[in-house]
mmCIF file of C-alpha atoms in Angstrom:
data_model
loop_
_atom_site.group_PDB
_atom_site.id
_atom_site.type_symbol
_atom_site.label_atom_id
_atom_site.label_comp_id
_atom_site.label_asym_id
_atom_site.label_seq_id
_atom_site.Cartn_x
_atom_site.Cartn_y
_atom_site.Cartn_z
ATOM 1 C CA MET A 1 32.296 -46.146 18.193
ATOM 2 C CA ALA A 2 30.978 -46.657 14.754
ATOM 3 C CA LEU A 3 33.494 -45.956 11.628
ATOM 4 C CA PRO A 4 32.480 -43.125 9.135
ATOM 5 C CA ASP A 5 30.748 -45.217 5.781
ATOM 6 C CA ASN A 6 29.701 -47.439 7.959
ATOM 7 C CA LYS A 7 27.477 -49.748 5.517
ATOM 8 C CA ASN A 8 27.226 -53.270 4.645
ATOM 9 C CA LYS A 9 30.211 -54.299 6.149
ATOM 10 C CA THR A 10 31.925 -57.689 6.142
ATOM 11 C CA ILE A 11 34.639 -60.192 7.369
ATOM 12 C CA GLU A 12 36.200 -58.942 4.460
ATOM 13 C CA ASP A 13 36.640 -55.161 5.635
ATOM 14 C CA ILE A 14 38.179 -56.720 9.125
ATOM 15 C CA LEU A 15 40.855 -58.350 6.909
ATOM 16 C CA MET A 16 41.523 -55.059 5.004
ATOM 17 C CA LEU A 17 42.243 -53.246 8.600
ATOM 18 C CA LYS A 18 46.251 -51.851 9.074
ATOM 19 C CA ASN A 19 48.068 -54.101 11.201
ATOM 20 C CA GLY A 20 47.580 -53.470 14.837
ATOM 21 C CA GLN A 21 43.674 -52.200 14.143
ATOM 22 C CA ARG A 22 41.137 -54.066 15.307
ATOM 23 C CA ALA A 23 37.302 -54.029 15.117
ATOM 24 C CA GLU A 24 34.046 -55.752 15.160
ATOM 25 C CA ILE A 25 31.308 -56.008 12.416
ATOM 26 C CA ILE A 26 27.728 -56.519 14.035
ATOM 27 C CA ASP A 27 24.872 -56.559 11.427
ATOM 28 C CA GLY A 28 27.195 -55.370 9.000
ATOM 29 C CA GLU A 29 28.184 -52.151 11.309
ATOM 30 C CA MET A 30 31.924 -52.057 11.622
ATOM 31 C CA TYR A 31 33.006 -50.832 15.276
ATOM 32 C CA TYR A 32 36.654 -49.796 16.433
ATOM 33 C CA ILE A 33 37.815 -52.374 19.206
ATOM 34 C CA PRO A 34 39.799 -49.751 21.639
ATOM 35 C CA PRO A 35 43.035 -51.445 23.146
ATOM 36 C CA SER A 36 42.741 -53.074 26.273
ATOM 37 C CA SER A 37 43.713 -51.819 29.470
ATOM 38 C CA ILE A 38 46.428 -53.424 31.733
ATOM 39 C CA ARG A 39 42.924 -53.872 34.209
ATOM 40 C CA GLN A 40 40.963 -55.361 31.416
ATOM 41 C CA GLN A 41 43.940 -57.733 30.661
ATOM 42 C CA GLU A 42 44.263 -58.524 34.510
ATOM 43 C CA MET A 43 40.584 -59.015 34.942
ATOM 44 C CA LEU A 44 40.423 -61.498 32.106
ATOM 45 C CA THR A 45 43.315 -63.613 32.859
ATOM 46 C CA TRP A 46 42.324 -63.720 36.383
ATOM 47 C CA LEU A 47 38.491 -64.704 35.171
ATOM 48 C CA ALA A 48 40.074 -67.125 32.486
ATOM 49 C CA GLU A 49 42.341 -69.071 35.407
ATOM 50 C CA ARG A 50 39.782 -69.886 37.104
ATOM 51 C CA ILE A 51 37.379 -71.046 34.820
ATOM 52 C CA ASN A 52 40.101 -73.151 33.349
ATOM 53 C CA SER A 53 41.515 -74.358 36.515
ATOM 54 C CA TYR A 54 37.476 -75.539 37.187
ATOM 55 C CA ILE A 55 37.153 -77.280 34.000
ATOM 56 C CA ASN A 56 40.394 -79.352 34.423
ATOM 57 C CA GLU A 57 39.316 -79.865 37.700
ATOM 58 C CA ASN A 58 36.038 -81.493 36.826
ATOM 59 C CA GLN A 59 36.837 -82.800 33.375
ATOM 60 C CA LYS A 60 34.501 -80.677 32.000
ATOM 61 C CA SER A 61 34.790 -80.607 27.685
ATOM 62 C CA CYS A 62 34.476 -76.627 27.409
ATOM 63 C CA LYS A 63 37.366 -74.754 26.358
ATOM 64 C CA VAL A 64 38.259 -70.716 27.354
ATOM 65 C CA PHE A 65 39.422 -68.816 24.510
ATOM 66 C CA LYS A 66 40.690 -65.254 25.214
ATOM 67 C CA SER A 67 40.720 -62.223 22.866
ATOM 68 C CA PRO A 68 41.571 -61.799 20.329
ATOM 69 C CA PHE A 69 39.487 -64.747 19.041
ATOM 70 C CA PRO A 70 37.420 -64.697 16.051
ATOM 71 C CA VAL A 71 33.837 -65.468 16.589
ATOM 72 C CA TYR A 72 31.442 -65.092 13.647
ATOM 73 C CA ILE A 73 28.262 -65.223 16.108
ATOM 74 C CA ALA A 74 25.640 -65.421 13.569
ATOM 75 C CA ASN A 75 27.550 -67.942 10.917
ATOM 76 C CA ASP A 76 27.392 -65.140 8.716
ATOM 77 C CA LYS A 77 29.985 -62.395 7.013
ATOM 78 C CA LYS A 78 27.934 -59.773 8.457
ATOM 79 C CA ASN A 79 28.861 -60.625 11.996
ATOM 80 C CA TYR A 80 32.168 -60.657 13.699
ATOM 81 C CA VAL A 81 33.002 -59.808 17.365
ATOM 82 C CA GLU A 82 36.093 -60.893 19.275
ATOM 83 C CA PRO A 83 34.885 -61.273 23.131
ATOM 84 C CA GLY A 84 37.007 -60.658 26.326
ATOM 85 C CA LEU A 85 36.303 -64.853 27.165
ATOM 86 C CA SER A 86 34.568 -66.938 25.099
ATOM 87 C CA ILE A 87 33.616 -70.625 26.648
ATOM 88 C CA ILE A 88 32.725 -72.984 24.377
ATOM 89 C CA CYS A 89 31.274 -76.654 25.181
ATOM 90 C CA ASN A 90 30.658 -77.489 21.527
ATOM 91 C CA GLY A 91 34.099 -77.999 20.033
ATOM 92 C CA ALA A 92 32.437 -78.542 16.831
ATOM 93 C CA ILE A 93 32.083 -75.035 16.406
ATOM 94 C CA VAL A 94 35.652 -74.351 16.542
ATOM 95 C CA LYS A 95 37.821 -74.907 13.477
ATOM 96 C CA ASP A 96 40.826 -73.003 11.483
ATOM 97 C CA GLY A 97 41.526 -70.958 14.821
ATOM 98 C CA LYS A 98 37.717 -69.350 14.988
ATOM 99 C CA CYS A 99 34.293 -70.127 16.153
ATOM 100 C CA SER A 100 31.366 -70.216 13.285
ATOM 101 C CA GLY A 101 28.434 -69.841 15.583
ATOM 102 C CA ALA A 102 27.268 -68.591 19.462
ATOM 103 C CA PRO A 103 29.677 -69.672 22.165
ATOM 104 C CA ASP A 104 27.840 -71.312 25.365
ATOM 105 C CA TRP A 105 29.359 -68.814 27.491
ATOM 106 C CA ILE A 106 31.023 -65.029 27.013
ATOM 107 C CA ILE A 107 32.658 -62.601 29.277
ATOM 108 C CA GLU A 108 33.257 -58.991 28.293
ATOM 109 C CA VAL A 109 35.388 -56.648 30.414
ATOM 110 C CA VAL A 110 33.947 -52.890 29.567
ATOM 111 C CA CYS A 111 35.816 -49.766 29.249
ATOM 112 C CA PRO A 112 34.940 -46.275 28.740
ATOM 113 C CA GLN A 113 34.740 -46.244 25.009
ATOM 114 C CA ASP A 114 33.017 -49.229 24.568
ATOM 115 C CA ARG A 115 30.072 -49.169 26.943
ATOM 116 C CA TRP A 116 27.056 -48.699 24.322
ATOM 117 C CA THR A 117 28.373 -51.570 22.394
ATOM 118 C CA VAL A 118 29.044 -54.236 24.991
ATOM 119 C CA TYR A 119 25.808 -52.939 26.827
ATOM 120 C CA CYS A 120 23.699 -52.604 23.902
ATOM 121 C CA LEU A 121 24.502 -53.831 20.929
ATOM 122 C CA LYS A 122 26.060 -57.166 22.039
ATOM 123 C CA LEU A 123 23.711 -58.102 24.302
ATOM 124 C CA VAL A 124 21.280 -58.321 21.551
ATOM 125 C CA LYS A 125 23.379 -60.021 19.459
ATOM 126 C CA TYR A 126 24.204 -62.528 21.762
ATOM 127 C CA TYR A 127 20.951 -62.949 22.757
ATOM 128 C CA LYS A 128 19.784 -63.545 18.936
ATOM 129 C CA SER A 129 22.463 -65.693 18.168
ATOM 130 C CA GLY A 130 22.203 -68.055 20.892
ATOM 131 C CA VAL A 131 24.522 -67.401 23.863
ATOM 132 C CA ARG A 132 23.489 -69.032 26.451
ATOM 133 C CA GLU A 133 25.150 -66.810 29.248
ATOM 134 C CA TYR A 134 26.429 -63.506 29.296
ATOM 135 C CA TRP A 135 28.578 -61.483 31.837
ATOM 136 C CA ILE A 136 29.390 -58.008 31.832
ATOM 137 C CA THR A 137 32.268 -57.230 34.033
ATOM 138 C CA ASP A 138 32.581 -53.430 34.823
ATOM 139 C CA LEU A 139 35.780 -52.216 36.342
ATOM 140 C CA ALA A 140 34.395 -48.904 36.835
ATOM 141 C CA GLU A 141 31.376 -49.755 38.568
ATOM 142 C CA ARG A 142 33.213 -52.622 40.515
ATOM 143 C CA SER A 143 30.075 -54.745 38.844
ATOM 144 C CA VAL A 144 29.068 -57.973 37.039
ATOM 145 C CA ILE A 145 26.211 -58.331 35.439
ATOM 146 C CA VAL A 146 25.316 -61.701 34.878
ATOM 147 C CA TYR A 147 22.433 -62.306 31.606
ATOM 148 C CA ASN A 148 21.089 -66.091 31.815
ATOM 149 C CA PHE A 149 19.249 -66.102 28.308
ATOM 150 C CA GLU A 150 18.082 -69.813 28.622
ATOM 151 C CA GLN A 151 16.071 -68.593 31.987
ATOM 152 C CA ARG A 152 15.570 -65.060 30.735
ATOM 153 C CA ASN A 153 17.203 -63.355 33.804
ATOM 154 C CA TYR A 154 19.730 -61.519 34.891
ATOM 155 C CA ASN A 155 21.125 -59.885 37.986
ATOM 156 C CA ARG A 156 23.708 -57.499 38.915
ATOM 157 C CA TYR A 157 26.863 -58.590 41.064
ATOM 158 C CA MET A 158 29.101 -56.474 43.251
ATOM 159 C CA PHE A 159 33.124 -57.510 43.294
ATOM 160 C CA ASN A 160 32.617 -58.381 46.544
ATOM 161 C CA ASP A 161 29.810 -61.095 45.674
ATOM 162 C CA LYS A 162 30.503 -64.776 44.867
ATOM 163 C CA ILE A 163 29.210 -65.475 41.225
ATOM 164 C CA LYS A 164 27.810 -68.779 40.268
ATOM 165 C CA SER A 165 27.490 -69.809 36.315
ATOM 166 C CA SER A 166 24.840 -71.383 34.919
ATOM 167 C CA ILE A 167 26.936 -73.145 32.175
ATOM 168 C CA LEU A 168 29.456 -75.434 34.515
ATOM 169 C CA GLU A 169 27.238 -76.310 36.841
ATOM 170 C CA GLY A 170 29.436 -76.139 40.350
ATOM 171 C CA LEU A 171 31.638 -73.224 39.488
ATOM 172 C CA GLU A 172 31.262 -70.122 41.716
ATOM 173 C CA ILE A 173 33.762 -67.217 41.298
ATOM 174 C CA ASP A 174 34.117 -65.583 44.385
ATOM 175 C CA PHE A 175 35.238 -61.807 43.300
ATOM 176 C CA SER A 176 36.110 -60.594 46.755
ATOM 177 C CA GLN A 177 39.751 -62.626 46.041
ATOM 178 C CA MET A 178 40.579 -60.473 43.188
ATOM 179 C CA GLU A 179 43.331 -58.273 43.394
ATOM 180 C CA VAL A 180 42.458 -56.032 40.210
#
């Protein structure tokens, strides 16, 4: 949901939010981040565990960061997001507890209040900023849309499917094992 008087917001506006309030800025417009539901947190934790396990078992150099983790997606002051999960393989863009640039892979778990932001605004911003893969996990639809920006395609999967990552070759997440 966009905020009133929402023109030309910058990271300084994020820093001035009251304690506990969270927001993102996309192209200078600020959007509140609704509180995560228990189901969203369970899904993010379940996904992070599987991805981290694969990274550790296969000695990959990527790291998984769970929200709230600040991502300066366009490496400027007018674009600041906190994706559900940010998978980053280039450690050079992570400094001082934040990411300056595009993570390799972003996973969002959508909630009813942020559908427009996740499905439209972030999709375009992530594509233009250089994110290589973007998953939208929709608990209400029990589906996952996987955007492979490098190959310029997407696929929709259901929660009974196995989904492969193009970022971590060999990683396959079996959503039928999920108990969320």
